[in-house]
Tab-separated table of C-alpha atoms and ligand atoms in Angstrom:
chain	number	residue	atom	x	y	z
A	1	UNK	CA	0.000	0.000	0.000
A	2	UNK	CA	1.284	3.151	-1.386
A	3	UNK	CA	-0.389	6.197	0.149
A	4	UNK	CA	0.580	9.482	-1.628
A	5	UNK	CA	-0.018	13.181	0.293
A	6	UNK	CA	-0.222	16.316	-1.977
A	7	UNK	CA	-1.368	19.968	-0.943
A	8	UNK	CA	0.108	22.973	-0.049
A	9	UNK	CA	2.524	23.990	2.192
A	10	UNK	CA	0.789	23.898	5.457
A	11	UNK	CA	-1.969	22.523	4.379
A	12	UNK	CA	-1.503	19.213	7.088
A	13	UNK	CA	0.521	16.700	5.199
A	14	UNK	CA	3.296	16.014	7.805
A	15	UNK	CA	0.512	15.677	10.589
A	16	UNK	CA	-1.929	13.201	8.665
A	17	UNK	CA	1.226	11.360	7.807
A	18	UNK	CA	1.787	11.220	11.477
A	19	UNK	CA	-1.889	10.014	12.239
A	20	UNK	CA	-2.116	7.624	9.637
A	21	UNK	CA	2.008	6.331	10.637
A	22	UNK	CA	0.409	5.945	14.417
A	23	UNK	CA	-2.744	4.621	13.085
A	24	UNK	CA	-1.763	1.596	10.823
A	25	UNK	CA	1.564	1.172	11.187
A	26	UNK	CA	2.566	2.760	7.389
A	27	UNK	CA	6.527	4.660	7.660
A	28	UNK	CA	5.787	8.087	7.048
A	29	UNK	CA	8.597	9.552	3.993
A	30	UNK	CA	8.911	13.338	4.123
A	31	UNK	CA	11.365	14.182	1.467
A	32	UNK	CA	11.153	17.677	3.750
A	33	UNK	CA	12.156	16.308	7.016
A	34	UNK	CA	14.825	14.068	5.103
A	35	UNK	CA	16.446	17.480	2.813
A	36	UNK	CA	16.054	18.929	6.924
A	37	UNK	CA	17.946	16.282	8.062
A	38	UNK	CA	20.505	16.339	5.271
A	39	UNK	CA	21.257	20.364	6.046
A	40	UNK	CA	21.196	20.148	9.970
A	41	UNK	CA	23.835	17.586	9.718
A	42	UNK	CA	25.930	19.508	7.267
A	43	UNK	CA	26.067	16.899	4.757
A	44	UNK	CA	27.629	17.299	1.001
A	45	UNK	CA	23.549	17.353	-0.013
A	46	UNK	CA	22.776	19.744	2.979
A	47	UNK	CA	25.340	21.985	1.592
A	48	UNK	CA	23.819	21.194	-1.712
A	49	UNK	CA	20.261	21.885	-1.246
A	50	UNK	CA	20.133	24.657	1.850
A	51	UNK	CA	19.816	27.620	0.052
A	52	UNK	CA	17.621	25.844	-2.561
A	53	UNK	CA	15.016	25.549	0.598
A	54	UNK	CA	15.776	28.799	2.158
A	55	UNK	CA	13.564	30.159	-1.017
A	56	UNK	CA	11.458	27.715	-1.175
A	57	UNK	CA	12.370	26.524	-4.649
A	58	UNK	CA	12.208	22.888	-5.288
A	59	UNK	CA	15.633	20.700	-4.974
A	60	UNK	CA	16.519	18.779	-7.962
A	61	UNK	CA	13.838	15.575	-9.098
A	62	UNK	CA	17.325	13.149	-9.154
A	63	UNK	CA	18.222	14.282	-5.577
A	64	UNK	CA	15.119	13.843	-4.007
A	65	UNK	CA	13.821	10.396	-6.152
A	66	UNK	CA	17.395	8.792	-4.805
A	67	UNK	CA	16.633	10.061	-1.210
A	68	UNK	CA	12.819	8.535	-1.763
A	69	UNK	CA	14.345	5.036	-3.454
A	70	UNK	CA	16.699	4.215	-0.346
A	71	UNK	CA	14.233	4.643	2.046
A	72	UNK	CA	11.632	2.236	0.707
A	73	UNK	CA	14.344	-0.131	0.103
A	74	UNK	CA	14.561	-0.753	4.001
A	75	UNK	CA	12.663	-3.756	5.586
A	76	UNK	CA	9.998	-1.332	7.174
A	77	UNK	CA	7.888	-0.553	4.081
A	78	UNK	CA	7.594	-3.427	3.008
A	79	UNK	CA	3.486	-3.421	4.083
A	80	UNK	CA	3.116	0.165	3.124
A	81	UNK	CA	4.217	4.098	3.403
A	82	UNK	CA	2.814	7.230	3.374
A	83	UNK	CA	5.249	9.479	1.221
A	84	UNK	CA	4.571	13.139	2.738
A	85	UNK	CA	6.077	15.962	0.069
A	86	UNK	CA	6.882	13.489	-3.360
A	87	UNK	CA	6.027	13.687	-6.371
A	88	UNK	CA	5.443	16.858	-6.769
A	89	UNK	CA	5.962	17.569	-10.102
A	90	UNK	CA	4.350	15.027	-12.798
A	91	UNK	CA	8.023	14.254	-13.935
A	92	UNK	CA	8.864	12.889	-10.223
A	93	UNK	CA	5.397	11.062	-10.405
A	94	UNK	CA	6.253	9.271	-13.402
A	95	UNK	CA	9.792	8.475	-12.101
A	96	UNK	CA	8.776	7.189	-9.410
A	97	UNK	CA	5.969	5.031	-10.861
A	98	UNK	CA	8.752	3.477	-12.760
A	99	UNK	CA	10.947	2.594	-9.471
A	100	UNK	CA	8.171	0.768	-7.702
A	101	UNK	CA	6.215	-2.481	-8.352
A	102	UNK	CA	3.033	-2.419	-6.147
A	103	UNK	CA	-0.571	-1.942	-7.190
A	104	UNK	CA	-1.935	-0.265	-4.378
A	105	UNK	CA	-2.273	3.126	-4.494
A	106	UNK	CA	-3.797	5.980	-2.885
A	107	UNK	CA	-3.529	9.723	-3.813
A	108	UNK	CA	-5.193	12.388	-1.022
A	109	UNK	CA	-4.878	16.134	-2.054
A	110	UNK	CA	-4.887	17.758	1.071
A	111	UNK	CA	-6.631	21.312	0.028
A	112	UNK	CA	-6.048	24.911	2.063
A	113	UNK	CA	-6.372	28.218	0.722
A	114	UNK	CA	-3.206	30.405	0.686
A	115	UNK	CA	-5.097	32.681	3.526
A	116	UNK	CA	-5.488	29.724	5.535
A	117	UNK	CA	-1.824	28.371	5.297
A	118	UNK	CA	-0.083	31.713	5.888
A	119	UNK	CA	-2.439	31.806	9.408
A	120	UNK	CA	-0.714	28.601	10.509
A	121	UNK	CA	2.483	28.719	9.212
A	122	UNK	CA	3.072	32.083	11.110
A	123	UNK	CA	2.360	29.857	14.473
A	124	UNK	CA	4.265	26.808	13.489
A	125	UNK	CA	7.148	25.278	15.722
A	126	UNK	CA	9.272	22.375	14.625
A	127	UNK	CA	12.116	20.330	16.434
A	128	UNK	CA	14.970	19.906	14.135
A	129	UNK	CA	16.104	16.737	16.142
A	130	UNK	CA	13.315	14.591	15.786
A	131	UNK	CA	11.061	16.854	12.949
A	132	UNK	CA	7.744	16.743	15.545
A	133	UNK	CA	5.806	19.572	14.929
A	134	UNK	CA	3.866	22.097	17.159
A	135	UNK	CA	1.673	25.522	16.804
A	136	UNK	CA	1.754	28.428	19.069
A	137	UNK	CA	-1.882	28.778	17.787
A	138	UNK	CA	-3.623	25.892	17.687
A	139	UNK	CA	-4.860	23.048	20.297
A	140	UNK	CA	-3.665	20.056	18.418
A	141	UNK	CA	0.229	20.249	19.358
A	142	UNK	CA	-0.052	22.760	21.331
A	143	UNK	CA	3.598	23.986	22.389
A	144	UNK	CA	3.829	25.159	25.899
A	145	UNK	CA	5.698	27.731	27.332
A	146	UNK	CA	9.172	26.170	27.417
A	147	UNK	CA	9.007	25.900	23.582
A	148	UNK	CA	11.137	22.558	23.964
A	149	UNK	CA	9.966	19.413	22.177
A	150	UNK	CA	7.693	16.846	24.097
A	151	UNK	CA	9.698	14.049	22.671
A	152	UNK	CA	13.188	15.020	23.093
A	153	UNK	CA	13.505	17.826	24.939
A	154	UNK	CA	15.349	20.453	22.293
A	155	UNK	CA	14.513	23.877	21.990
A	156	UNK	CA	11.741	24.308	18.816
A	157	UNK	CA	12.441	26.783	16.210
A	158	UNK	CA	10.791	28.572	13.124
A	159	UNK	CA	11.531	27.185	9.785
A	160	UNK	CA	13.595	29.203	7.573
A	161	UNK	CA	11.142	29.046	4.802
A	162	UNK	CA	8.257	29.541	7.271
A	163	UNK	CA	8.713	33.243	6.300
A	164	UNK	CA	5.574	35.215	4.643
A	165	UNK	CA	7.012	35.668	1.494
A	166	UNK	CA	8.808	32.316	1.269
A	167	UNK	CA	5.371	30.948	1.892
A	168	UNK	CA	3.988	32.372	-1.088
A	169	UNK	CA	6.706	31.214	-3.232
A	170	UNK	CA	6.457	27.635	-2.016
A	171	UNK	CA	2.141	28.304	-2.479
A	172	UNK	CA	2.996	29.502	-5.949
A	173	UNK	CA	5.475	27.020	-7.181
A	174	UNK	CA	2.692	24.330	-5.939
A	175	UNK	CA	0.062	25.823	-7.905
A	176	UNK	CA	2.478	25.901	-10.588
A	177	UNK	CA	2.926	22.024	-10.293
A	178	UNK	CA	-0.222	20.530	-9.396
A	179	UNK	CA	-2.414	20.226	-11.835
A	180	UNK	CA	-0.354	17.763	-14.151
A	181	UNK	CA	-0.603	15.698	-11.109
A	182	UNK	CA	-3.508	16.162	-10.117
A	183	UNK	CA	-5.033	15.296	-13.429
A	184	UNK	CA	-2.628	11.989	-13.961
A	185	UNK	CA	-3.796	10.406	-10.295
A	186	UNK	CA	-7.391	11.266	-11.533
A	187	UNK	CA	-6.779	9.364	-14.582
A	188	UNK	CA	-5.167	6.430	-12.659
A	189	UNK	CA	-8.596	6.631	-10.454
A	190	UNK	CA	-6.494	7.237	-6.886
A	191	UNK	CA	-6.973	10.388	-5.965
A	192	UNK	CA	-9.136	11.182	-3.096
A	193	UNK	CA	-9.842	15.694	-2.988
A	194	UNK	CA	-9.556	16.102	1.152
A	195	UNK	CA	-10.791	19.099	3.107
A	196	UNK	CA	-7.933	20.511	4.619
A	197	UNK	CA	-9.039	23.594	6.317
A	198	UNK	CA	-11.613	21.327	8.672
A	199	UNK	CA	-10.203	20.643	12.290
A	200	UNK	CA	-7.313	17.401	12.238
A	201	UNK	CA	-9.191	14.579	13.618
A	202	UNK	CA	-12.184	15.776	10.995
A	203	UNK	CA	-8.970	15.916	8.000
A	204	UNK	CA	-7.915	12.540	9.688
A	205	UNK	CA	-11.205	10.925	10.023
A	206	UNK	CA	-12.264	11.268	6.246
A	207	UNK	CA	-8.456	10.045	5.235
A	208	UNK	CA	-8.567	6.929	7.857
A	209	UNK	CA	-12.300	5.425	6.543
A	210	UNK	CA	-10.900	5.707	2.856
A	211	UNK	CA	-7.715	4.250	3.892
A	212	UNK	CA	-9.480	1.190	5.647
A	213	UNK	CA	-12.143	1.030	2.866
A	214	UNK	CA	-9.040	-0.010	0.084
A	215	UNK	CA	-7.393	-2.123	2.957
A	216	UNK	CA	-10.642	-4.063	3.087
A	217	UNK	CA	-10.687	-4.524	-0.580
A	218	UNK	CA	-7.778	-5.621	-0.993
A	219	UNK	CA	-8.093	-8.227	1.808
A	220	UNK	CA	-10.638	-9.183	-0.026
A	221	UNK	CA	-9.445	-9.245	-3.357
A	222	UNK	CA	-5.798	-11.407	-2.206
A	223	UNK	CA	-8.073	-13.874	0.093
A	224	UNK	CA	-6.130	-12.573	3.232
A	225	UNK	CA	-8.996	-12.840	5.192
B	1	AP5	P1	8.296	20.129	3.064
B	1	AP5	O1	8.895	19.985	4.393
B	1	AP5	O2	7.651	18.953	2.423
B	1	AP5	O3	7.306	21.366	3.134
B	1	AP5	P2	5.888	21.639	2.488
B	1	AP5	O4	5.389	20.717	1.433
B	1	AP5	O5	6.022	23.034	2.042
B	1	AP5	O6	4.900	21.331	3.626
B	1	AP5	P3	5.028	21.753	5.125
B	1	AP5	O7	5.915	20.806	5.839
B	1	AP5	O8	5.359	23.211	5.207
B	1	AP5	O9	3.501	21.623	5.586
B	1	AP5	P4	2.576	20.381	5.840
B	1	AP5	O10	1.563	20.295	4.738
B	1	AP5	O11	3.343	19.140	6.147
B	1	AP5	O12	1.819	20.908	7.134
B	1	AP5	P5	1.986	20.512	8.677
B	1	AP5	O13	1.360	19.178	8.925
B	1	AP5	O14	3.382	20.720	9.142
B	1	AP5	O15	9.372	20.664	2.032
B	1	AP5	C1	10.236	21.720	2.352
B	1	AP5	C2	11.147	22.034	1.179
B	1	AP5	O16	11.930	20.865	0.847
B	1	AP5	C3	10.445	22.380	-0.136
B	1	AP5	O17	10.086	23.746	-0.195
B	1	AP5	C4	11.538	22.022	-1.157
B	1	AP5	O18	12.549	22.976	-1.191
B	1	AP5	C5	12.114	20.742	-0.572
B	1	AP5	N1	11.390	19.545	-1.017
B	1	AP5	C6	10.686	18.677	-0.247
B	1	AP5	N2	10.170	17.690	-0.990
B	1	AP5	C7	10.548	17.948	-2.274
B	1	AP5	C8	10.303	17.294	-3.519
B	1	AP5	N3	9.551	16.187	-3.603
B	1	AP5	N4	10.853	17.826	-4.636
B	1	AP5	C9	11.627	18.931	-4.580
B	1	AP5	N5	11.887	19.612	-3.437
B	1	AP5	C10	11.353	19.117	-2.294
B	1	AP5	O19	1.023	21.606	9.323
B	1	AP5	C11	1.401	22.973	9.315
B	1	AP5	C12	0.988	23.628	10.659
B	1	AP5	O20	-0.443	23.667	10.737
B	1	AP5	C13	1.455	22.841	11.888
B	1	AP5	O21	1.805	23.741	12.898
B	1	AP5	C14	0.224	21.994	12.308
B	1	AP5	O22	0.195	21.754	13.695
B	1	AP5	C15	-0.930	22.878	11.822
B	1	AP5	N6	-2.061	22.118	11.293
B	1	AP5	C16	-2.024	20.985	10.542
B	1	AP5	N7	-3.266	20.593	10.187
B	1	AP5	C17	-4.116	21.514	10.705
B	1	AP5	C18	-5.549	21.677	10.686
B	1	AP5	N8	-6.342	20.806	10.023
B	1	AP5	N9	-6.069	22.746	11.315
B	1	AP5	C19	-5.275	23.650	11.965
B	1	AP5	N10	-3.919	23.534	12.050
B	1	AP5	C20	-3.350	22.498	11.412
């Protein structure tokens, strides 16, 4: 089971990932928090890619497909994963269709308006340790005063592209990128359009019953039951 998570910066992505990771067991991949990873550590593809981010452009399809391939190599995904963040351009779509083998796919486009995303972006926290995320604003995640992570105990920061105007780059280069996408998942019959300025557990609860609907299926389908 392949499940795919497009939208917007801000729009949720990295927290339904996290739900649906907690909820059936799927590895969440966020080319994000891996590129994150990559520059906090000061790696030759840190150095590479940091001031790529900083903008909010988009890093190169070869770097991030290679980062994608390894990880679904490991033992861990073999049931399933949640890629948070990839494709996101048709061309990384269709390269990636061409690196894996299984059938099961689903596509949610996790929809926000631009108003909407700049609101919470402005209230975002992140750790850089262990990528959780938290907002100043909202009851989900809550951070509290200390502004330290609840799982590790670092101080949480502001992302560097969590700027305004970096946020309406990243918003425009996704509108830019979408709709090729968009209209090839439709095609394949995977996507799923998700309303992504409702509360999370409302987001979540729509995502989880489609999710177990296809699990069903396909239980079905392969005799596994
Ligand atoms: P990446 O880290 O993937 O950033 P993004 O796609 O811009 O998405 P975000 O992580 O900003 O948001 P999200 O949708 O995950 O929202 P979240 O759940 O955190 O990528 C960063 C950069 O890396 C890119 O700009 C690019 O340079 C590079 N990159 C990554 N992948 C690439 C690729 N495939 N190709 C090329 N380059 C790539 O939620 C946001 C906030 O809102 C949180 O505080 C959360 O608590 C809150 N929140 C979430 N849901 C709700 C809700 N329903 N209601 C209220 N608040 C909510």
């Amino acid at each position: 089971m392949r499940i795919i998570l497009l939208g917007p910066a801000g729009s949720g992505k990295g927290t339904q990932a996290d739900l649906i990771m907690e909820t059936f067991g799927f590895p969440k991949i966020s080319t994000g928090d891996l590129l994150r990873q990559a520059v906090q550590q000061g790696t030759e593809l840190g150095k590479k890619v940091s001031e790529v981010m900083k903008v909010g452009n988009l890093v190169e399809d070869e770097i991030v497909l290679k980062l994608v391939e390894e990880r679904i190599q490991l033992p861990d995904c073999r049931q399933g994963y949640v890629l948070d963040g990839f494709p996101r351009n048709l061309n990384q779509a269709l390269l990636l269709e061409k690196m894996v083998k299984e059938s099961q796919e689903i596509v949610f486009e996790i929809e926000a308006t631009e108003e909407e995303i700049l609101k919470r972006l402005a209230g975002r926290r992140v750790c850089l340790q262990c990528q959780a995320v938290y907002n100043i604003n909202n009851d989900n995640n809550k951070t509290d005063n200390s502004y330290r992570c609840n799982n590790c105990g670092s101080k949480l920061v502001i992302r560097e592209d969590d700027k305004p105007e970096v946020i309406r780059e990243r918003y425009k280069i996704y509108i830019r990128n979408i709709k090729p996408l968009i209209d090839y998942y439709a095609g394949k019959g995977v996507l799923f359009q998700i309303d992504g300025q409702k509360p999370v557990e409302e987001v979540f609860r729509a995502i989880k019953s489609i999710i177990e609907k296809k699990l069903s299926n396909y239980s079905v389908s392969s005799g596994r039951r």
